[in-house]
Amino acid sequence: ELKVEQNPLFLSMQEGKNYTIYCNYSTTSDRLYWYRQDPGKSLESLFVLLSNGAVKQEGRLMASLDTKARLSTLHITAAVHDLSATYFCAVDIPSGTYKYIFGTGTRLKVLA
Amino acid sequence: SAVISQKPSRDICQRGTSLTIQCQVDSQVTMMFWYRQQPGQSLTLIATANQGSEATYESGFVIDKFPISRPNLTFSTLTVSNMSPEDSSIYLCSVGLAGPTDTQYFGPGTRLTVL
């Protein structure tokens, strides 16, 4: 069974702190996507990782992909309240088909 | 990127009825998809909407329950048929864009409540 698992599922952190969200997937894929969803809103594309070793950074967020370990990380640096949202990773299986399997999601709350 | 609109944005329906959700994109796209997001859950792919041919459904989803139309490259509809409270979810359409961005863009979603 194809699985995309994230941990933690819930994360409450103080402003200014660093933390990492992990995304593990159970089958081969060399593409991984990160999205953000605010409450009551749709999904916003954050990062597109298209090869092993890919690293992308935008502001306080940095995403990386290790296809051999079937692992992606989303690192948060010096969190701010505006980062509070649910973060999803997704893989397309088979790779390149755009048929996404989404992770379980990580609900992040940054406390002032 | 792509600008995607959906109608209706939300609806409350009675058990046993059907609702058709529309998805409009501001440019021609080859790949269009429908997802379901149950309350507090992740997204699950329902089907790929194929222009000019029958949709391709994922495991657990059938055409009789979720008929899909794709008359052209900018528009698709998803019908939720013979609804039950278990169908209460957010339904999202998305488009896949190849090229430099190479990702899917999502519509705003349709929040459906079935009583």
XYZ file of C-alpha atoms in Angstrom:
227
model
C 0.000 0.000 0.000
C 1.282 3.435 -0.914
C 1.720 5.633 2.120
C 2.931 9.151 2.689
C 3.378 9.858 6.347
C 4.244 13.079 8.091
C 5.390 13.731 11.586
C 4.552 15.312 13.747
C 0.824 15.554 13.047
C 0.504 18.511 15.376
C 3.173 20.998 16.309
C 2.937 23.874 18.710
C 6.030 25.997 18.920
C 7.166 29.317 20.242
C 8.064 32.197 17.996
C 11.754 32.340 17.242
C 12.306 28.587 17.547
C 13.446 26.143 14.883
C 11.778 22.888 13.980
C 11.634 20.248 11.251
C 8.649 18.460 9.738
C 9.334 15.059 8.220
C 7.666 13.397 5.251
C 8.276 9.708 4.568
C 6.891 7.850 1.594
C 6.727 4.137 0.989
C 7.552 3.726 -2.682
C 9.943 5.083 -5.240
C 9.401 8.644 -6.378
C 11.858 11.335 -7.347
C 9.386 14.175 -7.064
C 7.952 15.701 -3.946
C 5.795 18.737 -3.322
C 5.060 20.831 -0.262
C 1.847 22.783 0.209
C 0.435 25.087 2.811
C -3.236 25.265 3.756
C -4.697 27.987 5.952
C -7.977 27.252 7.763
C -10.915 27.375 5.358
C -8.621 28.003 2.405
C -7.270 26.034 -0.509
C -3.726 24.776 -0.960
C -0.810 27.022 -1.780
C 2.238 25.536 -3.472
C 5.411 26.080 -1.437
C 8.134 23.917 -2.923
C 8.678 21.584 -5.835
C 11.519 19.099 -5.362
C 12.319 17.237 -8.530
C 15.497 15.275 -7.820
C 17.528 13.588 -5.155
C 19.384 16.121 -3.048
C 17.161 19.014 -4.112
C 17.019 21.856 -1.623
C 14.725 24.850 -1.880
C 14.419 27.817 0.451
C 11.862 30.575 0.738
C 12.017 32.924 3.673
C 12.000 30.964 6.913
C 11.183 27.656 5.220
C 13.620 25.238 3.645
C 12.719 21.928 2.031
C 14.975 19.061 1.032
C 14.564 15.686 -0.631
C 16.450 12.411 -0.168
C 14.960 9.959 -2.643
C 17.126 7.082 -1.471
C 15.797 7.399 2.056
C 12.319 8.290 0.683
C 12.368 11.277 2.994
C 11.712 14.975 2.679
C 12.098 17.585 5.377
C 10.568 21.006 5.820
C 12.692 23.069 8.167
C 11.338 26.120 9.903
C 13.816 28.742 11.062
C 12.921 31.337 13.699
C 9.203 30.681 13.453
C 6.733 33.543 13.342
C 2.995 33.518 13.979
C 2.202 33.933 10.253
C 3.578 30.456 9.600
C 0.685 28.907 11.511
C -1.083 26.625 9.012
C -1.335 22.996 7.964
C 1.530 21.749 5.810
C 1.163 18.851 3.414
C 3.722 16.956 1.420
C 2.702 15.025 -1.688
C 4.327 12.639 -4.113
C 3.155 11.682 -7.560
C 3.110 7.975 -8.100
C 4.042 6.862 -10.639
C 6.559 9.659 -10.823
C 5.692 12.350 -13.328
C 1.997 11.488 -13.590
C 0.774 14.369 -11.429
C -1.443 11.898 -9.581
C -0.630 13.071 -6.095
C -0.746 11.090 -2.915
C -0.850 13.492 -0.029
C 0.733 13.109 3.343
C -1.261 13.138 6.535
C -0.559 16.807 7.103
C 1.146 18.682 9.943
C -0.883 21.270 11.766
C 1.514 23.958 12.937
C 0.671 26.550 15.527
C 3.229 29.214 16.323
C 2.665 30.884 19.641
C 3.537 34.518 20.148
C 0.532 29.514 -12.568
C -3.202 29.118 -13.160
C -6.264 30.861 -11.786
C -8.960 28.366 -10.885
C -12.506 29.087 -9.809
C -15.118 26.724 -8.443
C -18.869 26.996 -8.086
C -20.534 26.790 -5.681
C -18.147 27.708 -2.910
C -20.362 25.919 -0.415
C -23.698 24.195 -0.241
C -25.941 22.392 2.180
C -27.847 19.516 0.611
C -30.368 16.933 1.626
C -29.641 13.249 1.701
C -30.415 11.500 -1.577
C -29.967 14.525 -3.795
C -27.121 15.337 -6.186
C -24.843 18.349 -6.531
C -22.755 19.383 -9.512
C -19.575 21.330 -8.867
C -18.011 23.398 -11.617
C -14.328 24.110 -12.109
C -13.097 26.803 -14.496
C -9.458 27.513 -15.365
C -8.158 30.706 -16.948
C -6.033 28.872 -19.507
C -6.069 25.615 -21.419
C -4.631 22.762 -19.400
C -4.199 19.122 -20.186
C -4.244 17.713 -16.684
C -7.197 18.341 -14.403
C -8.009 16.456 -11.218
C -10.663 16.219 -8.533
C -9.835 15.679 -4.866
C -11.834 15.200 -1.709
C -10.789 16.502 1.691
C -12.854 15.198 4.558
C -13.064 17.374 7.670
C -9.692 17.679 9.361
C -8.147 15.170 6.973
C -5.722 15.091 4.102
C -6.614 15.120 0.422
C -7.600 12.049 -1.555
C -7.562 11.915 -5.338
C -10.970 11.023 -6.759
C -10.242 10.997 -10.466
C -8.410 12.486 -13.397
C -10.715 14.437 -15.693
C -9.799 13.605 -19.269
C -10.826 15.913 -22.069
C -12.949 14.135 -24.622
C -12.997 10.789 -22.834
C -14.176 9.147 -19.660
C -12.539 10.144 -16.402
C -10.022 7.833 -14.750
C -11.124 6.945 -11.236
C -8.957 5.994 -8.290
C -9.596 2.995 -6.131
C -12.687 3.452 -4.011
C -14.367 5.944 -6.335
C -16.836 5.018 -9.071
C -18.418 6.826 -11.960
C -21.975 6.219 -10.798
C -21.292 8.076 -7.585
C -18.963 10.777 -8.940
C -19.672 11.378 -12.632
C -17.218 13.815 -14.187
C -17.399 15.796 -17.381
C -14.564 17.554 -19.203
C -15.982 19.137 -22.336
C -12.920 21.274 -23.060
C -9.458 22.174 -21.765
C -10.638 24.899 -19.387
C -13.700 23.401 -17.701
C -14.798 20.360 -15.750
C -17.675 19.309 -13.519
C -17.913 16.806 -10.701
C -21.302 15.534 -9.593
C -21.780 13.993 -6.177
C -24.762 11.688 -6.635
C -27.292 10.287 -4.188
C -25.573 12.062 -1.339
C -25.298 10.845 2.225
C -23.814 12.614 5.266
C -20.566 10.725 4.642
C -20.136 12.796 1.490
C -19.755 15.959 3.549
C -16.311 17.173 2.535
C -14.432 19.828 0.671
C -14.113 19.023 -3.023
C -11.199 20.586 -4.849
C -10.256 20.658 -8.470
C -6.665 21.081 -9.504
C -4.630 21.458 -12.660
C -1.183 20.135 -13.390
C 1.231 22.408 -15.186
C 4.392 21.011 -16.630
C 7.410 23.179 -17.221
C 9.460 25.249 -14.773
C 6.885 25.178 -11.987
C 5.879 21.583 -12.629
C 3.274 21.341 -9.943
C -0.449 21.264 -9.337
C -2.514 24.316 -8.587
C -5.694 24.014 -6.609
C -9.022 25.723 -6.816
C -10.609 27.342 -3.758
C -12.720 24.267 -3.038
C -16.413 23.556 -2.565
C -17.517 22.892 0.983
C -20.393 20.416 0.942
C -22.569 19.565 3.913
C -25.123 16.785 3.567
C -27.920 16.628 6.113
